[in-house]
mmCIF file with all atom_site columns, C-alpha atoms in Angstrom:
data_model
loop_
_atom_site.group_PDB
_atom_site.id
_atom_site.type_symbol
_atom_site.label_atom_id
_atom_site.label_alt_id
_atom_site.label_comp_id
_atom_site.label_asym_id
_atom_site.label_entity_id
_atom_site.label_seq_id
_atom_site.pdbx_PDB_ins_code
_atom_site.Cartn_x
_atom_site.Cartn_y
_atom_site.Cartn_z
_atom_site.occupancy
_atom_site.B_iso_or_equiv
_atom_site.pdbx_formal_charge
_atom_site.auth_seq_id
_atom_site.auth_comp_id
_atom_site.auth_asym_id
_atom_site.auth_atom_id
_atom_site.pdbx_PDB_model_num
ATOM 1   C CA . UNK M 1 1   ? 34.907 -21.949 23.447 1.00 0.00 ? 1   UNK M CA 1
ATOM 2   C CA . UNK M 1 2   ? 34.061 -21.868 19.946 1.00 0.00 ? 2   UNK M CA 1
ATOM 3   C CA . UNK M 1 3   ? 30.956 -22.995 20.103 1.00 0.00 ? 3   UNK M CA 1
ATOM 4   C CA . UNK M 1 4   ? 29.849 -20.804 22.649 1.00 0.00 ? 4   UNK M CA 1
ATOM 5   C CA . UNK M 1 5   ? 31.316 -17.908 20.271 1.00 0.00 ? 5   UNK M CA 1
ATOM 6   C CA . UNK M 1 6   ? 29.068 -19.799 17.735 1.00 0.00 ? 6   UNK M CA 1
ATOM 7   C CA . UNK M 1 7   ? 26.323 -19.890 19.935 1.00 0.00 ? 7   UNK M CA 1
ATOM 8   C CA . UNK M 1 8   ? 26.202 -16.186 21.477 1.00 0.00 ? 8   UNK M CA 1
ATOM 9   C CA . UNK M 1 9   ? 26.890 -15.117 17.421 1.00 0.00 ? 9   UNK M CA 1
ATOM 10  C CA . UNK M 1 10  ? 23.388 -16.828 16.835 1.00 0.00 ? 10  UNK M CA 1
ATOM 11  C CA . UNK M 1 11  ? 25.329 -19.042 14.365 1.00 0.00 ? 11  UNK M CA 1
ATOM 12  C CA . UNK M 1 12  ? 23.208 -22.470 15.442 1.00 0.00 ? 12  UNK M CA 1
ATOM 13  C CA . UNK M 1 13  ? 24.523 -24.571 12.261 1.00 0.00 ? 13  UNK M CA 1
ATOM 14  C CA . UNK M 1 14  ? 28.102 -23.903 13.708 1.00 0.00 ? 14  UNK M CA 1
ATOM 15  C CA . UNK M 1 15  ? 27.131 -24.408 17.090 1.00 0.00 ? 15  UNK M CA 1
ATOM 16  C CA . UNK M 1 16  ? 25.841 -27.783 16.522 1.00 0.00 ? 16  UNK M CA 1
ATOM 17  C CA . UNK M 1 17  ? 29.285 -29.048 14.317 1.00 0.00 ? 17  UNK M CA 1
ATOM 18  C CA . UNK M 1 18  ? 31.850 -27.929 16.180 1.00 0.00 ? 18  UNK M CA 1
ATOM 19  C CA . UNK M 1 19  ? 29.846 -28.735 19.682 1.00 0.00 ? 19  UNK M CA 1
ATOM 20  C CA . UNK M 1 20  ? 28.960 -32.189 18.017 1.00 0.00 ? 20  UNK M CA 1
ATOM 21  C CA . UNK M 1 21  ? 32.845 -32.743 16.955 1.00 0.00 ? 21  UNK M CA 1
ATOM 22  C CA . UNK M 1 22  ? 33.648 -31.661 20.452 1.00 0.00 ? 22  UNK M CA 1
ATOM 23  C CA . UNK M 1 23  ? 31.409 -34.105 22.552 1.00 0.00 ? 23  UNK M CA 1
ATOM 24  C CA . UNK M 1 24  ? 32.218 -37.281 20.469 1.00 0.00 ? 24  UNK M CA 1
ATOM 25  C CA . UNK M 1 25  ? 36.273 -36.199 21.219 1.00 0.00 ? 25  UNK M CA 1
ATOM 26  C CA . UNK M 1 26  ? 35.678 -35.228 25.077 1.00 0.00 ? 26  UNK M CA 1
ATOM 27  C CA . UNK M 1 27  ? 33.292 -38.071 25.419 1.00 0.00 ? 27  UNK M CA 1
ATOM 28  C CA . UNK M 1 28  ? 35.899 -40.454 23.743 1.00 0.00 ? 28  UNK M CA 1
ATOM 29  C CA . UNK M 1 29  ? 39.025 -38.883 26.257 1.00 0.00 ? 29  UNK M CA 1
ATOM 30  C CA . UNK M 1 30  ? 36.207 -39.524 28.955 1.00 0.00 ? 30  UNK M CA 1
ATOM 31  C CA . UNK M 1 31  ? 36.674 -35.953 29.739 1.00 0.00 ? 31  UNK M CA 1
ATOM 32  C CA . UNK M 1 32  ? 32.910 -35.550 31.689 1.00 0.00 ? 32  UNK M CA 1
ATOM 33  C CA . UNK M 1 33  ? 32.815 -32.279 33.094 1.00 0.00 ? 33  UNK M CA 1
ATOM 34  C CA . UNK M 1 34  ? 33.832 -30.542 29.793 1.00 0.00 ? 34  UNK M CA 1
ATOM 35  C CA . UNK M 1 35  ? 31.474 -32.897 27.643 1.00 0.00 ? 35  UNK M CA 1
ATOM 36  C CA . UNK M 1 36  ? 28.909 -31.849 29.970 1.00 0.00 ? 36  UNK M CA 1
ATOM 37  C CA . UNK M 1 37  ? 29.820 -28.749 29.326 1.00 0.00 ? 37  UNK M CA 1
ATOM 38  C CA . UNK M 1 38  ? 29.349 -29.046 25.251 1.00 0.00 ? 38  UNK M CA 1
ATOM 39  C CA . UNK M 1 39  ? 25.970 -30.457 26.210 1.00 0.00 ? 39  UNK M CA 1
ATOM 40  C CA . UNK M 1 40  ? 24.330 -27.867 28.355 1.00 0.00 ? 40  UNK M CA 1
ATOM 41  C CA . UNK M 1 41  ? 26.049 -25.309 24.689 1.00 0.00 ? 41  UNK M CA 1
ATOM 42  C CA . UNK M 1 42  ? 24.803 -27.693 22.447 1.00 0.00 ? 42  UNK M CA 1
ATOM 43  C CA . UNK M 1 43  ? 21.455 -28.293 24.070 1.00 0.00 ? 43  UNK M CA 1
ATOM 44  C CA . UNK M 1 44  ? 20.520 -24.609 24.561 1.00 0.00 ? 44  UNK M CA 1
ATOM 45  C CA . UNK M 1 45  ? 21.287 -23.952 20.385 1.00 0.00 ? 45  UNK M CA 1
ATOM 46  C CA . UNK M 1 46  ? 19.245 -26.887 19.633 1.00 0.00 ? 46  UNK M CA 1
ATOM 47  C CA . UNK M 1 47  ? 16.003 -25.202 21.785 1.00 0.00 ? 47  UNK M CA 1
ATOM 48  C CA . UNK M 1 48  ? 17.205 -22.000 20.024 1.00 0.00 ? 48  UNK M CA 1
ATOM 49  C CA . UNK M 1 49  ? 16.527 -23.752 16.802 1.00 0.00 ? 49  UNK M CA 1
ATOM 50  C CA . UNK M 1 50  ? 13.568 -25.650 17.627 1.00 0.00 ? 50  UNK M CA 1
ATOM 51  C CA . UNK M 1 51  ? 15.252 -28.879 18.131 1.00 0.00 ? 51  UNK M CA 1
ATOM 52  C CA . UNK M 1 52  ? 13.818 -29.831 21.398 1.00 0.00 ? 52  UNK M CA 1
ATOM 53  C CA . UNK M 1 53  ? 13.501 -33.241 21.802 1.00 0.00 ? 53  UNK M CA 1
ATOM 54  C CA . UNK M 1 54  ? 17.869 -33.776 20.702 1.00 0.00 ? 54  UNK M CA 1
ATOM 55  C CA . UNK M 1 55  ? 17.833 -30.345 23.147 1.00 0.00 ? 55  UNK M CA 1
ATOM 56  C CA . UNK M 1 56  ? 16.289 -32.469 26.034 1.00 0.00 ? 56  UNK M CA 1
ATOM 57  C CA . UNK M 1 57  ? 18.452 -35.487 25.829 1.00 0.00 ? 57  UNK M CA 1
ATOM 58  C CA . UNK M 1 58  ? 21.884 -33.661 26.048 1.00 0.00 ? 58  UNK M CA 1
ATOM 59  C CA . UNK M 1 59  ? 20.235 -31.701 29.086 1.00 0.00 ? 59  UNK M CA 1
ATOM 60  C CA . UNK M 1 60  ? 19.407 -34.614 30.888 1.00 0.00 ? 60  UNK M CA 1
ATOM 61  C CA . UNK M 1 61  ? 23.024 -36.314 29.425 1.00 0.00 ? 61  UNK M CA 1
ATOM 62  C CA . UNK M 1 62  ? 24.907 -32.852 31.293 1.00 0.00 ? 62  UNK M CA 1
ATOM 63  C CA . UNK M 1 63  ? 22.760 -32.991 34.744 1.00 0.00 ? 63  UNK M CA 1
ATOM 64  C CA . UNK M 1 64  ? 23.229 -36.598 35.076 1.00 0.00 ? 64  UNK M CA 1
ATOM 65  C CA . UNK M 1 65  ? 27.333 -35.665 34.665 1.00 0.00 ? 65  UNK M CA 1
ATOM 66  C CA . UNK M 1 66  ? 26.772 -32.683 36.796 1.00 0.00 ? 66  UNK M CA 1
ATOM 67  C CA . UNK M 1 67  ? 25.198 -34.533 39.792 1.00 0.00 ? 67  UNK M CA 1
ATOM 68  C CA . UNK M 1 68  ? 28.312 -37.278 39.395 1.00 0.00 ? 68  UNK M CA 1
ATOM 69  C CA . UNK M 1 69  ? 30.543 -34.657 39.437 1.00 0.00 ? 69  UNK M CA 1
ATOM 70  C CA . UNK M 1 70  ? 29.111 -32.087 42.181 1.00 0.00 ? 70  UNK M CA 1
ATOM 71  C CA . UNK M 1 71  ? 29.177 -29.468 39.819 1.00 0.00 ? 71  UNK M CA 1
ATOM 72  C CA . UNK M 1 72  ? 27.050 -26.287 40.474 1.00 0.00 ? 72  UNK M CA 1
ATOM 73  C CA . UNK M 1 73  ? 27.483 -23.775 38.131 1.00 0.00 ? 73  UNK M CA 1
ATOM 74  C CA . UNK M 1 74  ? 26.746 -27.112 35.301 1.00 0.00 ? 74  UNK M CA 1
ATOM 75  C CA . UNK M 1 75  ? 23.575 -27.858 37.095 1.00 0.00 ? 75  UNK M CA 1
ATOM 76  C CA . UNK M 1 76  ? 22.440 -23.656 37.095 1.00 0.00 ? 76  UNK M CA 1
ATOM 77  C CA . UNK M 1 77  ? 23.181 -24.154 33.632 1.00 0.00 ? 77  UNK M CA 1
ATOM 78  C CA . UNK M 1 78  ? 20.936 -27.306 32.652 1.00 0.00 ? 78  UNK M CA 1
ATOM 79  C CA . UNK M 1 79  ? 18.350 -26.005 35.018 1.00 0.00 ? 79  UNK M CA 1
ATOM 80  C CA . UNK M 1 80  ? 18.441 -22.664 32.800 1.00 0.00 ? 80  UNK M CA 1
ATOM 81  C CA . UNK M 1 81  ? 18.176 -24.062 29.532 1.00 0.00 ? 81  UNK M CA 1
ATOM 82  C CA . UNK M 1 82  ? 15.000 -26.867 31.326 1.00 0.00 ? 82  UNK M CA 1
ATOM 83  C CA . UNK M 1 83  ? 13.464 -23.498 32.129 1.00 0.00 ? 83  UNK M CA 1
ATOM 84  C CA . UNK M 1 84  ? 14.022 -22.544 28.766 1.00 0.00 ? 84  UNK M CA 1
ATOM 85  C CA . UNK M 1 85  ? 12.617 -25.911 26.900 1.00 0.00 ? 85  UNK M CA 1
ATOM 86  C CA . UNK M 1 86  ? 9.711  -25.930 29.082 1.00 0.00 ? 86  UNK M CA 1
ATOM 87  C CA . UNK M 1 87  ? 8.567  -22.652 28.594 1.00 0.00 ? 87  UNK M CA 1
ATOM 88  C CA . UNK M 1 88  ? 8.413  -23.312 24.878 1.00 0.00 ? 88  UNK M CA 1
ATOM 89  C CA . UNK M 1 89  ? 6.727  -26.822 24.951 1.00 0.00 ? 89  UNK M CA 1
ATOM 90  C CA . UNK M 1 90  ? 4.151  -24.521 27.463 1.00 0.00 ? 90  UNK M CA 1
ATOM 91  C CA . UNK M 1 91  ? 5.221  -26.359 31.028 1.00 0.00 ? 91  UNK M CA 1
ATOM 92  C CA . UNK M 1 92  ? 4.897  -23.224 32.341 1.00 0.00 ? 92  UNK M CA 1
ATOM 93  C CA . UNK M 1 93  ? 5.238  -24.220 36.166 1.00 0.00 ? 93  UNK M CA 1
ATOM 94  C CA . UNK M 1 94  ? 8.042  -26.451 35.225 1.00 0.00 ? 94  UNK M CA 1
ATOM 95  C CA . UNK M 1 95  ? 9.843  -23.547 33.460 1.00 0.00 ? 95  UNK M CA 1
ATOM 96  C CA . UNK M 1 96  ? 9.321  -21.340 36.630 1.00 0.00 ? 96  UNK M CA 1
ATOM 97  C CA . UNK M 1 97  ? 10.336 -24.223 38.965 1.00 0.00 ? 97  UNK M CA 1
ATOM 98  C CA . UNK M 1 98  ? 13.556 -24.572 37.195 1.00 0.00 ? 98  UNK M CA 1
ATOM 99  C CA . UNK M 1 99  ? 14.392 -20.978 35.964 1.00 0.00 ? 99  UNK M CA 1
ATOM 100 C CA . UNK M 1 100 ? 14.009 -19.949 39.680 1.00 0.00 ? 100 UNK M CA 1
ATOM 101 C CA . UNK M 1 101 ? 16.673 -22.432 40.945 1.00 0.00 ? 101 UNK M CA 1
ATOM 102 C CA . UNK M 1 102 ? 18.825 -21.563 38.106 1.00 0.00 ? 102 UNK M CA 1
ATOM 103 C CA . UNK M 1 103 ? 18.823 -17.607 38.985 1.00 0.00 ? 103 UNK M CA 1
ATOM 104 C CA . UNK M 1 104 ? 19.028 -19.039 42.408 1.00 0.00 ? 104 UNK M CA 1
ATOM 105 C CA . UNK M 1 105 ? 21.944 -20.918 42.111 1.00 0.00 ? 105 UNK M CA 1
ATOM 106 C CA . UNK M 1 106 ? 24.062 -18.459 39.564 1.00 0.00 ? 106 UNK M CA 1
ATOM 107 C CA . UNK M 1 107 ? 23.702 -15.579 42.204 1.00 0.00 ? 107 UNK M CA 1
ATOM 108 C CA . UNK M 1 108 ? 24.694 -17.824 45.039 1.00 0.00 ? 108 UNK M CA 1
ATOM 109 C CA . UNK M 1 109 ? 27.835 -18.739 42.445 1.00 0.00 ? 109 UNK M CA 1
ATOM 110 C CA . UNK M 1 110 ? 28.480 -15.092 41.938 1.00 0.00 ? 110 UNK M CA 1
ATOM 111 C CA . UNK M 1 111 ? 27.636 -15.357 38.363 1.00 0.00 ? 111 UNK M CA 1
ATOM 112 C CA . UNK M 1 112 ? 26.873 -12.105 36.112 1.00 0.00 ? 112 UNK M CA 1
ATOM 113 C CA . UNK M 1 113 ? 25.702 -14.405 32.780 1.00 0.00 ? 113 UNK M CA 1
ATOM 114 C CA . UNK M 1 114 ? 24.361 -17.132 34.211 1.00 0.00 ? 114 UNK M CA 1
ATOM 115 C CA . UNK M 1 115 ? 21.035 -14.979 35.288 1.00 0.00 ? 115 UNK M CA 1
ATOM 116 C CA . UNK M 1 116 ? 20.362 -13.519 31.995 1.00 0.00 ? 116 UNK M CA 1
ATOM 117 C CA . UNK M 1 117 ? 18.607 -16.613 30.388 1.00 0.00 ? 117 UNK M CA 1
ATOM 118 C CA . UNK M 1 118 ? 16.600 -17.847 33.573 1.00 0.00 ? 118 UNK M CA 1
ATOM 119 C CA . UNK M 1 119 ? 15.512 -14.455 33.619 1.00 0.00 ? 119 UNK M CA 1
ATOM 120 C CA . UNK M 1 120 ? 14.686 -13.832 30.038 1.00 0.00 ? 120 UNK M CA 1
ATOM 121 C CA . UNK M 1 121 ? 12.351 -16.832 30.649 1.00 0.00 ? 121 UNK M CA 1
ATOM 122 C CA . UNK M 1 122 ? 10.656 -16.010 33.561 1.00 0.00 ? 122 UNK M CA 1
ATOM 123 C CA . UNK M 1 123 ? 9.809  -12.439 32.004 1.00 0.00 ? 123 UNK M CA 1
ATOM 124 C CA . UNK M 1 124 ? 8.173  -14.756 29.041 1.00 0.00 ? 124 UNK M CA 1
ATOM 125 C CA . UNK M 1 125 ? 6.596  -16.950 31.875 1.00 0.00 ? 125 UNK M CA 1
ATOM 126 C CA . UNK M 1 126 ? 5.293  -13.728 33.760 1.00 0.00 ? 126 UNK M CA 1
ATOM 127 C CA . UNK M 1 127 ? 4.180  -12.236 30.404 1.00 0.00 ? 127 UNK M CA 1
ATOM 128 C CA . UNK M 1 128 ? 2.042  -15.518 29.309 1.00 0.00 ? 128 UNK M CA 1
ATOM 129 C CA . UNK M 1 129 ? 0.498  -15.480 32.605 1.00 0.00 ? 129 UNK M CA 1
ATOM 130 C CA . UNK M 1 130 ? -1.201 -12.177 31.323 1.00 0.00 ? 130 UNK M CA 1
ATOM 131 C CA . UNK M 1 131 ? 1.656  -10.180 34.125 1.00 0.00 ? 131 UNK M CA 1
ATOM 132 C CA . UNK M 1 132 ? 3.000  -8.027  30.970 1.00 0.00 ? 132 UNK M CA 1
ATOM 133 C CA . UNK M 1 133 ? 4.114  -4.892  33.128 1.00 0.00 ? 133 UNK M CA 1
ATOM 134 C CA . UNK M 1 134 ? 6.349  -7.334  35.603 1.00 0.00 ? 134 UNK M CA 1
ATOM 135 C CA . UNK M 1 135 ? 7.569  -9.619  32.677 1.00 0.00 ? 135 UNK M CA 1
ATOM 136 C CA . UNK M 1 136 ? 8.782  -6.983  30.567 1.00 0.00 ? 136 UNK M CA 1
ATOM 137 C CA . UNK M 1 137 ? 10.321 -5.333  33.856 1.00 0.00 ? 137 UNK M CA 1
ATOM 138 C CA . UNK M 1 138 ? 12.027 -8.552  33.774 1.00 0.00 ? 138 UNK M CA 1
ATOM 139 C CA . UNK M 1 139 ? 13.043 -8.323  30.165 1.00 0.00 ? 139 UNK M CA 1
ATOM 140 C CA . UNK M 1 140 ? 14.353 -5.204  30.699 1.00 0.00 ? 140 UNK M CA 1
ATOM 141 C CA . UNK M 1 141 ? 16.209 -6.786  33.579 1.00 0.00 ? 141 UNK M CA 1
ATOM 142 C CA . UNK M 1 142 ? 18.048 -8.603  31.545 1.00 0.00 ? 142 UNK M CA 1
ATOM 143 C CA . UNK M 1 143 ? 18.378 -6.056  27.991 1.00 0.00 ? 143 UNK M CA 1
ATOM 144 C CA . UNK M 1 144 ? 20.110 -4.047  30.639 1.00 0.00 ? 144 UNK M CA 1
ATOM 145 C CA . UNK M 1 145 ? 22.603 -6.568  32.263 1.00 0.00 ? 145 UNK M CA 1
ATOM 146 C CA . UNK M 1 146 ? 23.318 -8.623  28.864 1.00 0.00 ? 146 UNK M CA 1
ATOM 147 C CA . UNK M 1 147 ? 24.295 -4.839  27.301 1.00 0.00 ? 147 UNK M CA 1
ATOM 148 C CA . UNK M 1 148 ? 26.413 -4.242  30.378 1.00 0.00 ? 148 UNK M CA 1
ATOM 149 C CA . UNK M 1 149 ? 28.090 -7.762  29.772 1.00 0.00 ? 149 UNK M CA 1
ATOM 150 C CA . UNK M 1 150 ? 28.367 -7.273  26.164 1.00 0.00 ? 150 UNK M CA 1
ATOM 151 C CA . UNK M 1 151 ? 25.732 -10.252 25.299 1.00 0.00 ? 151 UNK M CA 1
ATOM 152 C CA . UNK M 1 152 ? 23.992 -9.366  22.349 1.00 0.00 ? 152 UNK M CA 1
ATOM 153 C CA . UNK M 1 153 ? 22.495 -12.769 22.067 1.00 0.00 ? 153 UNK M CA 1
ATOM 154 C CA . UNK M 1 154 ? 20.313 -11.572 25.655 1.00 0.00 ? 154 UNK M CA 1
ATOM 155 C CA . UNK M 1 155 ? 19.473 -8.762  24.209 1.00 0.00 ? 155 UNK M CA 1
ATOM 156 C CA . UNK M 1 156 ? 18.236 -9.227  21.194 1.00 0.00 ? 156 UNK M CA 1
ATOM 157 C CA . UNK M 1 157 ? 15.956 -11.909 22.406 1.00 0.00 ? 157 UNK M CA 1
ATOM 158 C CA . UNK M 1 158 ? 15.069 -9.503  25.157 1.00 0.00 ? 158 UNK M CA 1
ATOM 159 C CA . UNK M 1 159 ? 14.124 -6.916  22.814 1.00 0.00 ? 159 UNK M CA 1
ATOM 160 C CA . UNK M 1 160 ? 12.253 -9.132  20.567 1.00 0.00 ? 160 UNK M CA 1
ATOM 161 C CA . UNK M 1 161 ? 10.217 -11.028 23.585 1.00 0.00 ? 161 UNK M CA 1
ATOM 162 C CA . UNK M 1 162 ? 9.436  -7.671  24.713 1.00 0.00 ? 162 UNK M CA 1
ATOM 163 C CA . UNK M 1 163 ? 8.458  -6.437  21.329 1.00 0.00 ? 163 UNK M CA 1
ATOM 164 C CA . UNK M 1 164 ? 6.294  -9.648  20.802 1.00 0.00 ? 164 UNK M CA 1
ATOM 165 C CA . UNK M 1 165 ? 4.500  -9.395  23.730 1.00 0.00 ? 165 UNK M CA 1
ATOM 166 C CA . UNK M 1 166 ? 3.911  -5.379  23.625 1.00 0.00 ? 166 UNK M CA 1
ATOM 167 C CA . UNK M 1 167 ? 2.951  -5.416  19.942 1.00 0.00 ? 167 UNK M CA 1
ATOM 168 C CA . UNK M 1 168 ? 0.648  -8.586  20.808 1.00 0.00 ? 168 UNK M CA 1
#
């Protein structure tokens, strides 16, 4: 919980002690679900700070323990932060691919957060693919949901997609 805290604060040095502390204990108690968990959190702050390749190998490490332990809402979550990865190393059709069965899966779940990041990426994915009116309708999509939720971390990368690819 803290390190989501951490991670929604934009506090990525945080993120990755406390989420590192917390892996090595829950991996150690052979707790899987929850050190799944800390990877999909860990993973996603390490693509927020540019560390992609350490962010890939804790994504894969949380959808192998998602698949073992039939866990959904785990899976939405490492598809969401794939999407995420692959749009910035430029996979655009992988990004798509999994940012759609992320959004997919978190409405199916019921979610309200879940969406916001696959979401966020697709409006970048739409936007690179030269469709700036329907990915910053996108962006918008989820500026407006992540303010209704209270996730400033959604909205300021919102705003400041939507600003990079308007003032482009």
């Amino acid at each position: 919980l803290r390190a989501t805290h951490a991670l929604f604060s934009g506090d990525y040095e945080r993120v990755d002690r406390i989420a590192g502390r917390a892996l090595a204990a829950l991996r150690e108690a052979g707790d899987g679900r929850r050190a799944a968990r800390a990877s999909v959190i860990a993973g996603f702050s390490y693509v927020l700070a540019g560390r992609n390749d350490e962010a890939a190998e804790l994504i894969a490490a949380a959808r192998t323990e998602s698949a073992e332990l039939d866990d959904d809402w785990l899976s939405a979550w490492a598809d969401a932060v794939d999407g995420l990865l692959a749009r910035r190393d430029g996979r655009l059709d992988e990004a798509e691919a999994a940012s759609a069965r992320a959004l997919s899966a978190f409405s199916a779940l019921g979610d309200r957060l879940g969406p916001l990041l696959p979401t966020l990426t697709l409006g970048r994915i739409a936007c690179a693919r030269g469709d700036v009116d329907g990915g910053v309708r996108l962006l918008d999509r989820a500026i407006e949901a992540g303010e209704s939720l209270g996730d400033r971390l959604v909205v300021t990368l919102g705003h400041a997609y939507a600003a990079r690819v308007l003032l482009g």
